[in-house]
XYZ file of C-alpha atoms in Angstrom:
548
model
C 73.198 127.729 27.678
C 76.423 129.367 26.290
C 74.495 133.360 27.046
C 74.721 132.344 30.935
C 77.836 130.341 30.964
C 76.173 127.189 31.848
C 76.016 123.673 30.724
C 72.643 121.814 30.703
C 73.106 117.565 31.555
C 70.479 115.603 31.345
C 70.926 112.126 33.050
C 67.854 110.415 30.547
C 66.098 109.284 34.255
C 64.384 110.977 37.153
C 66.158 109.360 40.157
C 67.213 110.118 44.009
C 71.184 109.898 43.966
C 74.124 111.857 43.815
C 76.854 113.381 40.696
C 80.357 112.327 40.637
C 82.562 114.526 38.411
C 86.207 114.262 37.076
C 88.021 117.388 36.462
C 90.335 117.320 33.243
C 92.254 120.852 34.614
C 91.506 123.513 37.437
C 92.696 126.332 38.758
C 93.281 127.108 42.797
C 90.088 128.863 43.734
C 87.797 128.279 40.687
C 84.480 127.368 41.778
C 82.235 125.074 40.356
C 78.624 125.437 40.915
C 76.458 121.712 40.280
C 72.699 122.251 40.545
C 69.941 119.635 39.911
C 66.161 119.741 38.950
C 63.066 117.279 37.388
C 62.544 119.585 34.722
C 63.325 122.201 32.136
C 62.252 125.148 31.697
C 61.088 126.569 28.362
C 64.505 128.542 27.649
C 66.398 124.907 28.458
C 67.238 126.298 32.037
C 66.586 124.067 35.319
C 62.888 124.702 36.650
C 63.723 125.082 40.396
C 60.580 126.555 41.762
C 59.214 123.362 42.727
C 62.199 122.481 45.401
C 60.822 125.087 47.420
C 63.636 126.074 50.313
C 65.598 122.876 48.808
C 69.176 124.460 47.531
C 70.050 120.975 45.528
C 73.207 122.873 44.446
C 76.948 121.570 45.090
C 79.415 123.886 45.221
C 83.289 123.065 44.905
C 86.295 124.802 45.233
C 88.878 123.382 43.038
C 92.649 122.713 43.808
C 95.548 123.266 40.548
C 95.531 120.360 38.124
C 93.184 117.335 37.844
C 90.480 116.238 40.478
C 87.114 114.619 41.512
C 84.785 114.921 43.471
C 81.284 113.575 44.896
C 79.311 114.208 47.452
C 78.657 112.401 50.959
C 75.989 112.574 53.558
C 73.033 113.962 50.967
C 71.060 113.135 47.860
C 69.335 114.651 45.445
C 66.143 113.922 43.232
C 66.606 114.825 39.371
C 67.385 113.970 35.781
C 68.781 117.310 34.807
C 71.682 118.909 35.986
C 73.448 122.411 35.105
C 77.492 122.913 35.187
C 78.490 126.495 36.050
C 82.292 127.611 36.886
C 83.827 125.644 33.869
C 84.641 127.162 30.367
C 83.574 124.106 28.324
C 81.757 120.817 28.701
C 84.824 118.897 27.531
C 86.211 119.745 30.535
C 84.382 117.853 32.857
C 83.832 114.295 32.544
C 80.170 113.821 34.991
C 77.899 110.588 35.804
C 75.163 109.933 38.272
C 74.889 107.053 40.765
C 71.182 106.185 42.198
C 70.747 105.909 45.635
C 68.049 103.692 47.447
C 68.228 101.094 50.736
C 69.446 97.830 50.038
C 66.336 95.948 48.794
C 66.030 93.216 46.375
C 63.412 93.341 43.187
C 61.887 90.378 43.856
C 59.061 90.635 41.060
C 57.901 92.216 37.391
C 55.412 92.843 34.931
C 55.638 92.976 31.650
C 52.579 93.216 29.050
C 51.844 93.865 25.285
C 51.655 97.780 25.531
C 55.239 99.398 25.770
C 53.512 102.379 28.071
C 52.049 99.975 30.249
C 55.937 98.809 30.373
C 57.267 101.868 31.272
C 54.550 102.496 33.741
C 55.956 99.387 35.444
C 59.153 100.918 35.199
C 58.476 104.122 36.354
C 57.118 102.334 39.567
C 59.994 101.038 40.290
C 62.347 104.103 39.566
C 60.350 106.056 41.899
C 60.184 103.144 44.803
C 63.678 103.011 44.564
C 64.310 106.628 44.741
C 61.419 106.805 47.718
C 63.228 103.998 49.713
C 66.325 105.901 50.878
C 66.101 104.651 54.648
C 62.593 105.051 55.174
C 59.911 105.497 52.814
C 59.484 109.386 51.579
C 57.277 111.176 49.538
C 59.681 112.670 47.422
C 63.432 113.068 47.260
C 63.920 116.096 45.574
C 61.999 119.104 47.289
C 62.720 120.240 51.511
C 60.352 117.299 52.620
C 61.526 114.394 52.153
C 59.784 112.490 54.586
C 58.107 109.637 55.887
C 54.862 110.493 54.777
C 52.559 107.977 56.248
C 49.951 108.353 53.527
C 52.115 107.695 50.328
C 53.166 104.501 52.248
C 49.705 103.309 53.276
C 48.442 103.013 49.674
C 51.392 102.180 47.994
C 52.362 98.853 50.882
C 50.645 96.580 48.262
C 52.658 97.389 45.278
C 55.865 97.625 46.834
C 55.468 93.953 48.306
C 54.891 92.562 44.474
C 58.205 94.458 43.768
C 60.526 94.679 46.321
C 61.556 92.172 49.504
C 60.649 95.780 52.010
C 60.664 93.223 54.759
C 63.140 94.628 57.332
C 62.636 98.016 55.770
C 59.536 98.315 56.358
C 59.494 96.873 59.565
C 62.304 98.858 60.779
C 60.002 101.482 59.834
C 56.938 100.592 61.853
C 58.983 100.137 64.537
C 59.465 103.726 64.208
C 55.529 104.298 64.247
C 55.141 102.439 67.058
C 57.208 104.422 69.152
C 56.217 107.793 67.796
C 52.784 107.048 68.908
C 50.932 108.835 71.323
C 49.382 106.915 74.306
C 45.993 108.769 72.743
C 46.661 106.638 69.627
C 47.479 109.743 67.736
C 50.012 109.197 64.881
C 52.112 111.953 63.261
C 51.532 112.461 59.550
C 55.624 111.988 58.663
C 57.583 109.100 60.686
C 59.815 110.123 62.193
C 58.413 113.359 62.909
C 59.056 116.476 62.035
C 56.900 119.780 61.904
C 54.588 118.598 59.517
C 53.808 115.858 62.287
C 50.770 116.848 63.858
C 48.815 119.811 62.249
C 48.338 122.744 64.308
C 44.037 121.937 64.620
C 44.799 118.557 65.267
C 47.304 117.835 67.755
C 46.675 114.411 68.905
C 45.530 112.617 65.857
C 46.364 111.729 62.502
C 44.188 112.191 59.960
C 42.019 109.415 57.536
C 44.085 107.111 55.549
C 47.577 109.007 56.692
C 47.199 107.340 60.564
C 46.286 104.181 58.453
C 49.582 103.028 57.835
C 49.707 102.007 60.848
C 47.258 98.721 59.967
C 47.791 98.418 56.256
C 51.768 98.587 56.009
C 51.844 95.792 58.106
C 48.791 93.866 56.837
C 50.626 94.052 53.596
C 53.924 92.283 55.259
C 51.897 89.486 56.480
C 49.814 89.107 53.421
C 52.872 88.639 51.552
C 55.164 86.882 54.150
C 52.596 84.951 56.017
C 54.574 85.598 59.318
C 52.212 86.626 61.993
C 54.627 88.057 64.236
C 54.498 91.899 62.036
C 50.416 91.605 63.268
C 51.841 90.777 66.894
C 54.046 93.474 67.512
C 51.704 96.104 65.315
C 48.246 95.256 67.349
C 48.673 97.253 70.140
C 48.900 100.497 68.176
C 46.292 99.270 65.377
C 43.996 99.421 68.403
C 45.191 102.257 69.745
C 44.812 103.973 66.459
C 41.070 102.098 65.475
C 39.569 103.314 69.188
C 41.188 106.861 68.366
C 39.512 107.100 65.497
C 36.188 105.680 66.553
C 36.087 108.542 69.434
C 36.251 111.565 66.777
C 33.651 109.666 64.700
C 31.411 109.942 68.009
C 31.025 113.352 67.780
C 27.989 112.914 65.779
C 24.119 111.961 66.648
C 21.820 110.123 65.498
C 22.477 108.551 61.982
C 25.793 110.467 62.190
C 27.115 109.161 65.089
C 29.373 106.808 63.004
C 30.611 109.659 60.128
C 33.936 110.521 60.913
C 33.069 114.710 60.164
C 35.195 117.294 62.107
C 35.358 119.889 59.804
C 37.092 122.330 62.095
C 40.118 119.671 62.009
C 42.607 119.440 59.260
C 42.246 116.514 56.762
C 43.772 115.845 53.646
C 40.396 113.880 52.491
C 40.445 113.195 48.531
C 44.088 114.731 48.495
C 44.861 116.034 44.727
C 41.869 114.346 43.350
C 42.402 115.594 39.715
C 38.343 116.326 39.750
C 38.496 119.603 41.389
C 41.048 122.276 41.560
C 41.718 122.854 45.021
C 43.226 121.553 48.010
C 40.196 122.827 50.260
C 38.664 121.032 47.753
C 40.366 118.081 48.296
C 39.824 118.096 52.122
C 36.081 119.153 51.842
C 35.783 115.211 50.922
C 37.197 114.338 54.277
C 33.454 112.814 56.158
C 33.342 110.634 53.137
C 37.170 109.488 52.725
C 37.705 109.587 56.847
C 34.325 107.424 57.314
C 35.117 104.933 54.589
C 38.559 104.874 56.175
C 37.083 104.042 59.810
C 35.496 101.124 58.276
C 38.189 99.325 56.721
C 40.596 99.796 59.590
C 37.699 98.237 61.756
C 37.501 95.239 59.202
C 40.855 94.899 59.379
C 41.551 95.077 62.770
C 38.565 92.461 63.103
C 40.663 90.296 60.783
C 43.859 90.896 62.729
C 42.109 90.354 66.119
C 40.967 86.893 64.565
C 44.670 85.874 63.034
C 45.928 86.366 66.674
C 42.642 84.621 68.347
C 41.451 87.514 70.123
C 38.154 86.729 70.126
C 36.101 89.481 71.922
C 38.410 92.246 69.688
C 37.264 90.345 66.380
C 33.446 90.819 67.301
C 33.961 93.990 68.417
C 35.476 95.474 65.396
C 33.500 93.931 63.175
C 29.758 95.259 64.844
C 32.059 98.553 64.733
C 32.939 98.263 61.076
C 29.097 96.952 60.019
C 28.269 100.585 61.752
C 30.332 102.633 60.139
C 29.310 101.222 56.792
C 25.206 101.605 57.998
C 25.807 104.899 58.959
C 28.005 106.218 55.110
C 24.600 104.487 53.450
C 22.327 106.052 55.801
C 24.254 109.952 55.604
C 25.553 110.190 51.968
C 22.908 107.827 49.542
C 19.748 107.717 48.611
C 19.841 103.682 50.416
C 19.817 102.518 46.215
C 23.419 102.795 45.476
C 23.815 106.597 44.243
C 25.513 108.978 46.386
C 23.446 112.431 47.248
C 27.134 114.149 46.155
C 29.006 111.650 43.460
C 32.630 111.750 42.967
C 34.835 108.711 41.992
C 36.014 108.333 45.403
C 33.115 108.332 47.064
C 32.062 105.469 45.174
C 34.748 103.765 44.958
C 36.002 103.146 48.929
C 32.631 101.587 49.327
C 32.813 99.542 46.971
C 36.029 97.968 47.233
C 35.428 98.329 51.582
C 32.124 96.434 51.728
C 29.953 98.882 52.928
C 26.460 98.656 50.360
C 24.658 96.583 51.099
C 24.529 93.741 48.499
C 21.077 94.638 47.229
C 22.505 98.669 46.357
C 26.301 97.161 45.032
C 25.054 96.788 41.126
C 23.485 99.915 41.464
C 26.657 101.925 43.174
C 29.008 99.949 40.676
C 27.089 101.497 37.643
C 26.968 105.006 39.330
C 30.743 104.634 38.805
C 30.960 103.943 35.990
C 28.552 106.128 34.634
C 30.815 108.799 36.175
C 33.917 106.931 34.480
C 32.426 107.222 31.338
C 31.500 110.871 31.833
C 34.857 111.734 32.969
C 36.494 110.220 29.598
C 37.795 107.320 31.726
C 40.166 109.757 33.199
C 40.946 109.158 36.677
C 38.803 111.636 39.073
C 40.473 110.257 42.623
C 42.830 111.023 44.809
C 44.950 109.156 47.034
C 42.222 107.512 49.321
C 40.620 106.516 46.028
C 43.452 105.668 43.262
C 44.443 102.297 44.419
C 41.400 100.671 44.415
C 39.525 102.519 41.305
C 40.260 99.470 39.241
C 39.206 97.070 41.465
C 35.985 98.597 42.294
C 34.836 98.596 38.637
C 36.751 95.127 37.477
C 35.578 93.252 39.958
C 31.735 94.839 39.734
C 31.378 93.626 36.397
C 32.986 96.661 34.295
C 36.343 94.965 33.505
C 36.011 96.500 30.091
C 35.562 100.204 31.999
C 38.731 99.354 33.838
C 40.896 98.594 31.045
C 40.208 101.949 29.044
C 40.877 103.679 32.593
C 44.488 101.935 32.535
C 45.242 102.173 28.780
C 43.902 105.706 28.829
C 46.433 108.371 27.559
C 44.280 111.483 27.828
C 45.162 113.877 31.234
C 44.310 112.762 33.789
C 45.709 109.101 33.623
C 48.846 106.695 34.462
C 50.043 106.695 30.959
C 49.866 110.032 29.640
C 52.437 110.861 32.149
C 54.117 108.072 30.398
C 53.520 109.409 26.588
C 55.014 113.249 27.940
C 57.940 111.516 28.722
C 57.551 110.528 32.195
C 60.315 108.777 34.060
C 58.604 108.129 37.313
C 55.342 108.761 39.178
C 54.383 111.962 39.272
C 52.659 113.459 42.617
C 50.146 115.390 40.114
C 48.576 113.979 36.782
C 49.041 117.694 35.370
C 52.858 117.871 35.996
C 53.361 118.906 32.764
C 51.396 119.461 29.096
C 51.896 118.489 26.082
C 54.330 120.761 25.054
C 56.686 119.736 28.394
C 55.826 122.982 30.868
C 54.610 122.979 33.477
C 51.271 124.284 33.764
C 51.311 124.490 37.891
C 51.247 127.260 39.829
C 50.471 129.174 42.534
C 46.481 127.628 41.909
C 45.260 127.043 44.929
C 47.627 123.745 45.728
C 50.776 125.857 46.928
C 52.350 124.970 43.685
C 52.451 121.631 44.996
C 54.049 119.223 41.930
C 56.708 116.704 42.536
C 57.777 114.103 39.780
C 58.797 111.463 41.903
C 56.033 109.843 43.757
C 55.383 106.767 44.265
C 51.573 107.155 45.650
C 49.232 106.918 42.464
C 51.834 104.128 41.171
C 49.693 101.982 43.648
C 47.778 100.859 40.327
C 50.852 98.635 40.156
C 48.941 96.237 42.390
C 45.499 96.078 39.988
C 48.607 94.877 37.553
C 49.981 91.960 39.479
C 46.552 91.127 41.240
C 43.972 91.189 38.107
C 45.740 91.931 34.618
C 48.410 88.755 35.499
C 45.518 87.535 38.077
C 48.116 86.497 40.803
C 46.077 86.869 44.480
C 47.112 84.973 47.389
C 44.562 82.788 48.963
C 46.282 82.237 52.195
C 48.568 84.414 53.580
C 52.742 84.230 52.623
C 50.900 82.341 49.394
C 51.310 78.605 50.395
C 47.697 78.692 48.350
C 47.391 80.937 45.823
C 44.949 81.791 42.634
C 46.123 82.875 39.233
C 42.709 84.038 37.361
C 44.129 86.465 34.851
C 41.591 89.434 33.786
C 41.829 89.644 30.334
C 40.735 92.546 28.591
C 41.601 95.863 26.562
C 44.051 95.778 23.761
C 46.403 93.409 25.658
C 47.315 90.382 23.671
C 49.897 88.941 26.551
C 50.989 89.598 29.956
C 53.380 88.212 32.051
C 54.631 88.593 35.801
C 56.350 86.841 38.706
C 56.949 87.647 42.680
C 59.110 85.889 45.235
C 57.435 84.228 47.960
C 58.327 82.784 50.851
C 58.108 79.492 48.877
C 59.812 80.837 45.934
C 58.973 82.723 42.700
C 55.402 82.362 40.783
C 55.560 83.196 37.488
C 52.293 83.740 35.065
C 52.372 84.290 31.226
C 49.675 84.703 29.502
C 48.985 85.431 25.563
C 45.884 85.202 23.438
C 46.246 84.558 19.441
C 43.319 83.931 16.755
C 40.915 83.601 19.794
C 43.074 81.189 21.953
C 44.120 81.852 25.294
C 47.269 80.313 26.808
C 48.842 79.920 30.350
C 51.909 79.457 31.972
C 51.962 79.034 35.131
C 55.000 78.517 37.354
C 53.991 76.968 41.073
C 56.730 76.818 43.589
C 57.386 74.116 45.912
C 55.568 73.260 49.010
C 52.516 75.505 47.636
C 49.721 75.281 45.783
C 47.677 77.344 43.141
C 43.827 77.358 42.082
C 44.163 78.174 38.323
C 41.049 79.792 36.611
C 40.630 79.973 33.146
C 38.574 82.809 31.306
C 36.378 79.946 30.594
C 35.425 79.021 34.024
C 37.740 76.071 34.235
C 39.553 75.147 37.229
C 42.695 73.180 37.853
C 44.515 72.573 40.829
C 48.429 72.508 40.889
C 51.103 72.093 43.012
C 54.849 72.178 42.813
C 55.670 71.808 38.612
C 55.360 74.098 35.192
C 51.890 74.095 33.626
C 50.452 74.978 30.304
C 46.758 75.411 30.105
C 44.358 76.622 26.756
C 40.936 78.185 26.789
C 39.220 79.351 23.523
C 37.946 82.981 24.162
């Protein structure tokens, strides 16, 4: 931007890390001004409003003669930086070095559309960048934080990617500590002031406070090591009974809908479906209630895993409740909800809570709405994660697939065909043209573009598309029953286990499917074919064919 003095650098990747720059000559006192940012602005200029208080500016005062310099004890989130203090580019020589806890990539996917590929990639970019000692939200803006809600949905996916073991844990450990003795959680581990909302000082709030059970259900799903569930069930209960007390505050049929309204709840938080964030909250009964009954399922589960007998019936009369009491309140008892959104239909459905005479019925709804929508993607957090499943696995695979492959707003990959780099927090980060359309709309001009949460679908990628699900927990039994579907003619994916790597490739040509499947040793894998064969294999390299 030669009018302002100023050099624009763009880095080619959204990333958390720091600049390291070589001065070619300097003079004593000249001051060199390094700021970063996601994204331009239309006149080429950084876009900084979205940092909020965040300076994400470097200032250095030079010495005479040659010097570097980078920075220790911060990071920053960007792609682009801009040079000010220097009289021409060539003389500065500048990289970037991405910064992220030591965690291996234990696992990939890979699959015949190149923006399913760089959705993949994007995941990772913005797990890495959100794994800087404890898992944030976002590195660029003045949070970045351990945001127990981006965690909580996005445990799954990050397990198929990454070894989090002792991060995580280390994490939890944090929880666990920062819980209150009325099982209250703070939103942000370790706290901070966004810890407990002002009208809700003791408790977290639905699917935020969940973390606390599905972060380490996620550990032992993957690890099979029961001692995460040990040291965790102490606060899962803590949390579960907390939960179940604000739920009490209703009568009747109610008693079991988790509805304080006067309380602060993030509900269907930046659901793409309506505009606002009071929006977005006024889904909270149905997100907070669905929420209630999964943690009680789980716990249940948990409680039988550690042989706690009483706690496992307990939990799960508690969780058969809650899900009586969402059918009772918010259908018409035949699988349509008296106020339909995506999410609303879809936490039921992937939680258990129709009955099985109403699931058809509430599976259609959804897809009905799907279809209405333009198979854009009408949830929010609560809701993202699972979307896929709940129609896949309801008999609208096909649904599914035009969801994923989608590249209309709102989806996963038309963040990738604008020239996304990473998951953004918002599916409108930017239009067509590359600005940013966000404002001060009734979301606090809320937009970061390095989020892991919605990148969640990363799990419907591993667990259906390649069709690797573990049947026992830590996979020592595990099923590989890819989904095929859409306009994929291959995928292919592996994950490190505790018995080593699986690996799945699949490909269909002139109507035949093939299968490779790669079992480690000491486990053992149900293989289903698309038609309806079954094979089991241990330890060895397989090939199977189907015709479709």
């Amino acid at each position: 931007l030669s009018n302002q003095n100023k050099w624009i650098v763009d880095f080619g990747q959204n990333f958390a890390g720091v600049v390291s720059f070589h001065l070619k000559k300097a003079k004593r006192g000249q001051r060199i001004v390094i700021k970063h940012a996601e994204i331009l602005k239309s006149d080429g200029d950084l876009n900084v409003a979205f940092l909020r208080s965040a300076k994400a500016s470097l200032t250095y005062i030079c010495k005479d003669g040659e010097q570097s310099f980078s920075p220790t004890l911060t990071y920053m989130g960007f792609r682009y930086v801009s040079i000010e203090g220097i009289e021409s580019i060539e003389d500065i020589d500048i990289e970037a070095f991405a910064l992220y806890s030591d965690i291996e990539q234990i696992g990939d996917f890979e699959c015949s559309n190149p923006l399913i590929n760089r959705l993949q990639k994007n995941i990772i970019w913005s797990s890495k960048s959100n794994f800087v000692d404890i898992p944030t939200d976002c590195p660029q803006r003045y949070e970045r934080m351990g945001w127990t809600g981006d965690i909580a949905v996005f445990a799954k996916t990050a397990c198929f990617n990454f070894d989090v073991s002792r991060f995580l844990e280390k994490w939890l450990l944090d929880l666990r500590k920062e819980q209150l003795h009325s099982g209250g959680l703070p939103n942000t581990i370790p706290s901070h002031r966004y810890a407990f909302p002002v009208t809700m000082p003791k408790m977290a709030v639905d699917f935020w406070g969940d973390a606390s059970l599905l972060v380490p259900m996620a550990l032992y799903e993957k690890n099979g090591d029961k001692t995460i569930l040990t040291k965790s069930y102490k606060s899962m209960k803590k949390y579960v009974n907390a939960c179940k007390f604000w739920a009490h505050f209703g009568v009747g049929k109610h008693r079991y809908i988790w509805h304080t309204p006067s309380i602060f709840h993030f509900g269907d938080w930046v659901a793409p479906d309506v505009s606002k964030m009071s929006d977005w909250q006024k889904r909270s009964k149905w997100t907070a209630t669905a929420s209630l009954k999964n943690t009680s399922t789980i716990l249940s589960n948990v409680a039988h895993i550690l042989n706690k007998k009483e706690d496992e019936v307990y939990y799960k009369e508690l969780a058969q409740n809650v899900s009586e009491a969402y059918e009772s309140v918010f259908t018409d008892h035949k699988g349509k909800l008296l106020n339909e959104f995506q999410t609303g239909y879809v936490l039921p459905l992937e939680f258990h809570m129709f009955k099985e005479e109403n699931v058809s019925f509430a599976a259609m709804n959804l897809k009905k709405l799907v279809e209405k929508n333009h198979y854009c993607i009408g949830t929010g957090f609560p809701g993202t994660p699972y979307i896929l499943f709940a129609l896949a696995d309801n008999g609208y695979a096909d649904t599914a697939y035009k969801m994923l492959e989608n590249t209309k707003c709102p989806s996963w990959l038309y963040e990738v065909k604008v020239g996304a780099t990473t998951i953004w927090e918002r599916w409108d980060g930017l239009n067509e043209n590359g600005e940013c359309p966000i404002g001060e709309d009734g979301t606090g001009g809320m937009i970061s573009y390095n989020h892991y949460a919605s990148g969640a679908v990363g799990d419907f990628l591993y667990r259906r598309v390649a069709g690797i699900e573990p049947l026992e927990a830590g996979y020592r039994s595990f099923l590989v029953k890819p989904l095929i579907g859409g306009n994929l003619t291959y995928a292919k994916a592996h994950t490190k286990t505790p018995y080593g790597t699986i690996e799945v490739f699949w490909e269909i040509k002139d109507k035949q499917f093939k299968l490779n499947v790669s079992v480690p040793y000491g486990s053992e894998a149900k293989i289903v074919l698309p038609n309806k064969e079954v094979y089991i294999r241990s330890h060895g390299n397989y090939t199977f064919e189907a015709t479709l």
